[in-house]
Amino acid sequence: MPERHAVVAGAGIGGLTAAIALHRRGWHVTVCERAPEAPVTGAGIGLAPNALRALDTIGVDAVRATGSAIPVTMGVRRSAGQWLTRTGTADMAARYGIAPIAVPRPAFTAALAAALPPGTIRYGTAVTAVDDAGNRPIVRTEAGPDLPADLVVAADGIHSPLRRAHFPGHPGLNYLGETAWRALVDAPDLRIPAMSETWGRGQRFGVTPLSDGRYYLYATAVVPAGTRSADARAELRERFGTWHDPIPALLDRVGRLDPADVLQNDLYELAAPLPRLHHGRIAWLGDAAHAMAPNLGQGGCQAIEDAVVLAHLLPAGSRVGGAGGADGDRTDSADCVPAALAAYTAARRDRTDAVRLRARRVGRLGALRHPLAAAARDLAVRATPTRLALRGMDDLFNGFRLPG
């Protein structure tokens, strides 16, 4: 039979992971990306044990691909510097079989792109619509030509045009009340071994060491949507410059950056779960499917899980026929695709929505502004034993499963 063709809308982490997983299942894959070229600047991303295990199942070694850093400790601090909670990554590795890592997002997406055949990714090619009225969707692009496909993967981001087009009654996005700044800075002399998030009153500041001596920094503040200052670097110094070391030193490095290298985005989540994660032969994943607050560091991790589960449930492409291990007894009929997408919704919708709701709750704790409420929060976090805090992450970090 002819080789099955999948078109992936979006070359972010979820889209590229889906492309790799489908390619290794024998599908011919075309990735359409709106941006004119691969990103060379950006921020960082943490890959939790669940995401690393998902990547392992498709043969992607994130540590080897990016030279990733494994921090010595992880935890939450107060603005004066006291630790509220702190966990050794060795303890996490012992509990979950693998430690979380931190990677520069541009390096990670470049490593994923390099795992695909040359010509797979078409930059400067925005998907404008999908006509899925027939048995084979037609993907319309600004650049042309139209692309017939057996499957369309909508990995087109938080503002997903394909989600809006095919779920017109959905309420869309909900502003979470915070804006976020992100940056990568060079500071090898600071030798910061811990990944930390510091909580103030309505403000947070995160520090993540990377393997190349740089640090991924992020900060949040409770402000009205659309709030912007003339100079984000100066605003960060004003908000966080008196917080504990090494934050002031890191902000000095932020001040040396080009203003365009300090990214600011208001935080949104999907206001309600989608009724399903598929429509016809289109499957949504990542932010397009279940945009969530970044407070658990699970947005990209859940996109990776989505991509791996989706490819696992789909029939193998013609290059590998049906002889693919546990999937070898599946029929090779094209009619398998709609059933596989229904199984994908069943496997992923509840888990991703539970993570979305949990991320929202954690964000509300971190954003508390009233001094008494913030003090009570800090006391509660500090009083929680490390073993209980780790146990509370079990459903996240051990929750990745390939459907049988």
Short mmCIF file of C-alpha atoms in Angstrom, two decimals, residues 94-373:
data_model
loop_
_atom_site.label_atom_id
_atom_site.label_comp_id
_atom_site.label_asym_id
_atom_site.label_seq_id
_atom_site.Cartn_x
_atom_site.Cartn_y
_atom_site.Cartn_z
CA ALA A 94 16.42 6.89 43.18
CA ARG A 95 12.63 7.24 43.36
CA TYR A 96 11.84 7.70 39.68
CA GLY A 97 14.72 5.93 37.98
CA ILE A 98 15.97 9.10 36.31
CA ALA A 99 16.70 12.66 37.40
CA PRO A 100 15.10 15.70 35.76
CA ILE A 101 17.30 17.71 33.45
CA ALA A 102 17.33 21.26 32.13
CA VAL A 103 18.02 22.12 28.50
CA PRO A 104 18.19 25.29 26.40
CA ARG A 105 15.03 25.18 24.32
CA PRO A 106 16.76 26.13 21.00
CA ALA A 107 19.36 23.36 21.46
CA PHE A 108 16.66 20.82 22.27
CA THR A 109 14.49 21.69 19.27
CA ALA A 110 17.61 21.61 17.06
CA ALA A 111 18.43 18.12 18.35
CA LEU A 112 14.89 16.94 17.64
CA ALA A 113 14.98 18.45 14.14
CA ALA A 114 18.30 16.73 13.44
CA ALA A 115 16.65 13.35 14.11
CA LEU A 116 14.35 13.83 11.12
CA PRO A 117 15.20 13.19 7.46
CA PRO A 118 16.43 16.26 5.56
CA GLY A 119 13.58 18.24 4.04
CA THR A 120 10.99 17.09 6.56
CA ILE A 121 10.54 20.56 8.06
CA ARG A 122 9.21 23.35 5.86
CA TYR A 123 9.90 26.70 7.51
CA GLY A 124 7.91 29.75 6.48
CA THR A 125 4.92 27.49 5.80
CA ALA A 126 1.90 28.36 7.90
CA VAL A 127 -1.03 25.95 7.92
CA THR A 128 -4.12 28.08 7.31
CA ALA A 129 -6.85 25.43 7.26
CA VAL A 130 -7.55 21.71 7.05
CA ASP A 131 -10.34 20.41 4.86
CA ASP A 132 -11.20 17.10 6.48
CA ALA A 133 -14.63 16.52 4.94
CA GLY A 134 -13.40 13.48 3.01
CA ASN A 135 -11.46 10.38 3.94
CA ARG A 136 -8.15 12.15 3.31
CA PRO A 137 -7.65 15.65 4.77
CA ILE A 138 -6.27 18.43 2.60
CA VAL A 139 -3.91 20.78 4.41
CA ARG A 140 -4.00 24.34 3.11
CA THR A 141 -0.88 26.47 3.55
CA GLU A 142 0.01 30.08 2.83
CA ALA A 143 3.04 29.03 0.86
CA GLY A 144 1.30 26.26 -1.08
CA PRO A 145 0.85 23.74 -2.50
CA ASP A 146 -1.97 21.98 -0.67
CA LEU A 147 -0.91 18.78 1.09
CA PRO A 148 -3.11 15.66 1.15
CA ALA A 149 -2.59 13.64 4.32
CA ASP A 150 -3.79 10.54 6.13
CA LEU A 151 -3.32 12.35 9.45
CA VAL A 152 -2.91 15.95 10.59
CA VAL A 153 -1.19 16.68 13.91
CA ALA A 154 -2.22 20.09 15.24
CA ALA A 155 0.78 21.21 17.27
CA ASP A 156 0.18 24.84 16.38
CA GLY A 157 0.51 26.31 19.85
CA ILE A 158 -1.50 27.99 22.53
CA HIS A 159 -3.41 30.18 20.07
CA SER A 160 -4.02 27.20 17.75
CA PRO A 161 -5.92 28.38 14.65
CA LEU A 162 -6.92 24.77 13.98
CA ARG A 163 -8.42 24.45 17.46
CA ARG A 164 -10.49 27.59 16.94
CA ALA A 165 -11.63 26.42 13.51
CA HIS A 166 -12.75 22.94 14.54
CA PHE A 167 -14.02 23.70 18.07
CA PRO A 168 -15.77 27.05 17.47
CA GLY A 169 -17.95 26.69 20.58
CA HIS A 170 -15.03 26.25 22.96
CA PRO A 171 -14.44 29.20 25.34
CA GLY A 172 -10.75 29.41 24.40
CA LEU A 173 -8.08 30.80 26.70
CA ASN A 174 -8.26 32.13 30.25
CA TYR A 175 -5.77 34.73 31.54
CA LEU A 176 -4.14 33.47 34.73
CA GLY A 177 -3.47 36.93 36.15
CA GLU A 178 0.32 36.84 35.75
CA THR A 179 2.91 37.85 33.23
CA ALA A 180 6.23 36.03 32.87
CA TRP A 181 9.73 37.06 31.79
CA ARG A 182 12.30 34.55 30.54
CA ALA A 183 15.95 34.83 29.59
CA LEU A 184 19.18 32.88 29.19
CA VAL A 185 22.30 34.45 30.73
CA ASP A 186 25.99 33.59 30.73
CA ALA A 187 27.35 33.33 34.28
CA PRO A 188 29.77 30.37 34.58
CA ASP A 189 31.62 32.13 37.41
CA LEU A 190 28.59 32.01 39.70
CA ARG A 191 28.64 28.19 39.97
CA ILE A 192 25.03 27.88 41.14
CA PRO A 193 24.30 24.17 41.77
CA ALA A 194 20.59 24.39 42.59
CA MET A 195 17.46 24.73 40.52
CA SER A 196 15.28 27.02 42.60
CA GLU A 197 12.09 29.01 42.55
CA THR A 198 11.76 31.90 44.99
CA TRP A 199 8.35 33.04 46.21
CA GLY A 200 7.55 36.58 47.25
CA ARG A 201 4.17 38.26 47.47
CA GLY A 202 2.59 38.01 44.03
CA GLN A 203 6.01 37.52 42.44
CA ARG A 204 8.32 34.59 41.73
CA PHE A 205 11.85 34.18 40.41
CA GLY A 206 13.30 30.94 39.04
CA VAL A 207 16.92 29.92 38.42
CA THR A 208 17.89 26.84 36.44
CA PRO A 209 21.55 25.97 35.72
CA LEU A 210 22.38 24.66 32.25
CA SER A 211 25.33 22.52 31.24
CA ASP A 212 27.12 25.22 29.22
CA GLY A 213 27.50 27.62 32.16
CA ARG A 214 24.39 29.58 31.29
CA TYR A 215 21.29 29.93 33.42
CA TYR A 216 17.68 29.87 32.43
CA LEU A 217 15.89 32.57 34.39
CA TYR A 218 12.20 33.19 34.68
CA ALA A 219 10.12 35.57 36.75
CA THR A 220 6.41 36.19 37.20
CA ALA A 221 4.29 39.00 38.62
CA VAL A 222 0.58 39.51 39.15
CA VAL A 223 -0.40 42.32 36.74
CA PRO A 224 -3.28 43.08 34.36
CA ALA A 225 -3.05 41.39 30.96
CA GLY A 226 -1.02 43.35 28.43
CA THR A 227 1.07 45.23 31.02
CA ARG A 228 4.45 46.14 29.54
CA SER A 229 7.28 48.41 30.62
CA ALA A 230 9.63 50.36 28.38
CA ASP A 231 12.57 48.20 29.50
CA ALA A 232 11.95 44.70 30.85
CA ARG A 233 15.52 44.51 32.16
CA ALA A 234 15.01 47.57 34.34
CA GLU A 235 11.66 46.31 35.57
CA LEU A 236 13.20 43.01 36.64
CA ARG A 237 15.90 44.85 38.59
CA GLU A 238 13.26 47.00 40.27
CA ARG A 239 11.07 44.04 41.23
CA PHE A 240 13.72 41.49 42.23
CA GLY A 241 17.01 43.38 42.73
CA THR A 242 16.81 43.22 46.55
CA TRP A 243 16.03 39.51 46.72
CA HIS A 244 18.54 36.95 47.97
CA ASP A 245 21.83 36.08 46.27
CA PRO A 246 22.52 35.14 43.50
CA ILE A 247 19.46 36.91 42.03
CA PRO A 248 21.03 40.42 42.00
CA ALA A 249 24.17 39.06 40.27
CA LEU A 250 22.06 37.27 37.70
CA LEU A 251 20.05 40.43 37.07
CA ASP A 252 23.33 42.25 36.37
CA ARG A 253 23.88 39.76 33.55
CA VAL A 254 20.31 40.29 32.34
CA GLY A 255 21.12 43.98 32.10
CA ARG A 256 23.84 43.18 29.54
CA LEU A 257 21.45 41.34 27.23
CA ASP A 258 19.89 42.78 24.15
CA PRO A 259 16.34 43.86 25.12
CA ALA A 260 14.95 41.41 22.56
CA ASP A 261 16.54 38.52 24.46
CA VAL A 262 14.31 39.10 27.49
CA LEU A 263 11.03 37.46 26.55
CA GLN A 264 7.75 38.48 28.16
CA ASN A 265 4.49 36.59 27.81
CA ASP A 266 1.24 36.79 29.72
CA LEU A 267 0.22 33.41 31.14
CA TYR A 268 -2.88 31.69 29.82
CA GLU A 269 -4.46 28.29 30.12
CA LEU A 270 -7.26 26.61 28.23
CA ALA A 271 -10.42 27.73 30.00
CA ALA A 272 -11.97 24.25 29.79
CA PRO A 273 -10.89 20.89 28.39
CA LEU A 274 -11.61 20.23 24.75
CA PRO A 275 -14.51 17.83 24.28
CA ARG A 276 -12.01 15.51 22.61
CA LEU A 277 -8.43 15.73 21.35
CA HIS A 278 -9.30 14.76 17.79
CA HIS A 279 -11.71 15.67 15.01
CA GLY A 280 -11.91 13.44 11.97
CA ARG A 281 -8.28 12.74 11.11
CA ILE A 282 -6.86 15.72 13.03
CA ALA A 283 -5.23 15.21 16.45
CA TRP A 284 -4.32 18.05 18.80
CA LEU A 285 -1.38 17.92 21.19
CA GLY A 286 0.58 20.12 23.56
CA ASP A 287 -0.52 23.72 24.10
CA ALA A 288 -2.96 23.44 21.20
CA ALA A 289 -4.78 20.68 23.07
CA HIS A 290 -4.42 21.60 26.75
CA ALA A 291 -2.56 24.86 27.34
CA MET A 292 -1.62 25.04 31.00
CA ALA A 293 0.18 27.24 33.51
CA PRO A 294 3.95 26.62 33.64
CA ASN A 295 4.01 26.13 37.40
CA LEU A 296 4.67 22.38 37.34
CA GLY A 297 7.06 22.52 34.40
CA GLN A 298 4.79 20.04 32.63
CA GLY A 299 3.63 21.90 29.52
CA GLY A 300 6.40 20.60 27.26
CA CYS A 301 6.52 17.30 29.13
CA GLN A 302 2.85 16.61 28.47
CA ALA A 303 3.32 17.55 24.80
CA ILE A 304 6.07 14.93 24.58
CA GLU A 305 3.81 12.34 26.22
CA ASP A 306 1.01 13.25 23.78
CA ALA A 307 3.26 12.79 20.76
CA VAL A 308 4.64 9.43 21.84
CA VAL A 309 1.23 8.00 22.80
CA LEU A 310 -0.35 9.25 19.56
CA ALA A 311 2.27 7.57 17.37
CA HIS A 312 2.09 4.39 19.43
CA LEU A 313 -1.66 4.07 18.90
CA LEU A 314 -1.60 4.75 15.17
CA PRO A 315 -1.12 1.95 12.65
CA ALA A 316 2.40 1.51 11.37
CA GLY A 317 3.34 3.11 8.09
CA SER A 318 4.03 1.07 5.00
CA ARG A 319 7.82 1.17 5.45
CA VAL A 320 7.49 -1.11 8.47
CA GLY A 321 4.21 -2.75 7.50
CA GLY A 322 2.56 -4.24 10.57
CA ALA A 323 5.63 -6.02 11.90
CA GLY A 324 6.49 -3.65 14.70
CA GLY A 325 6.70 -5.58 17.94
CA ALA A 326 3.61 -5.18 20.11
CA ASP A 327 1.80 -3.46 17.23
CA GLY A 328 2.39 -6.26 14.75
CA ASP A 329 -1.07 -7.77 15.09
CA ARG A 330 -2.91 -4.56 14.18
CA THR A 331 -4.71 -4.42 10.85
CA ASP A 332 -3.05 -2.25 8.19
CA SER A 333 -6.32 -0.71 6.99
CA ALA A 334 -6.58 3.06 6.65
CA ASP A 335 -9.74 2.77 8.74
CA CYS A 336 -7.48 2.22 11.76
CA VAL A 337 -6.64 5.94 11.91
CA PRO A 338 -9.99 7.28 13.21
CA ALA A 339 -10.17 4.50 15.80
CA ALA A 340 -6.59 5.24 16.88
CA LEU A 341 -7.42 8.92 17.34
CA ALA A 342 -10.42 8.05 19.49
CA ALA A 343 -8.10 5.86 21.59
CA TYR A 344 -5.66 8.78 21.81
CA THR A 345 -8.38 11.02 23.25
CA ALA A 346 -9.30 8.31 25.75
CA ALA A 347 -5.67 7.85 26.80
CA ARG A 348 -4.69 11.51 27.12
CA ARG A 349 -7.64 13.82 27.81
CA ASP A 350 -8.18 13.08 31.51
CA ARG A 351 -4.47 13.00 32.40
CA THR A 352 -3.65 16.27 30.68
CA ASP A 353 -6.65 18.04 32.16
CA ALA A 354 -5.74 16.86 35.65
CA VAL A 355 -2.23 18.28 35.15
CA ARG A 356 -3.73 21.55 33.84
CA LEU A 357 -5.89 21.96 36.95
CA ARG A 358 -3.03 21.09 39.28
CA ALA A 359 -0.73 23.60 37.59
CA ARG A 360 -3.37 26.27 38.08
CA ARG A 361 -3.65 25.49 41.82
CA VAL A 362 0.13 25.65 42.32
CA GLY A 363 0.21 28.95 40.47
CA ARG A 364 -2.40 30.44 42.75
CA LEU A 365 -0.27 29.53 45.76
CA GLY A 366 2.81 31.15 44.27
CA ALA A 367 0.87 34.28 43.33
CA LEU A 368 -0.55 35.02 46.79
CA ARG A 369 -0.09 38.70 47.65
CA HIS A 370 -1.67 39.19 51.07
CA PRO A 371 1.13 39.00 53.67
CA LEU A 372 -0.80 36.72 56.03
CA ALA A 373 -1.80 34.35 53.23
#
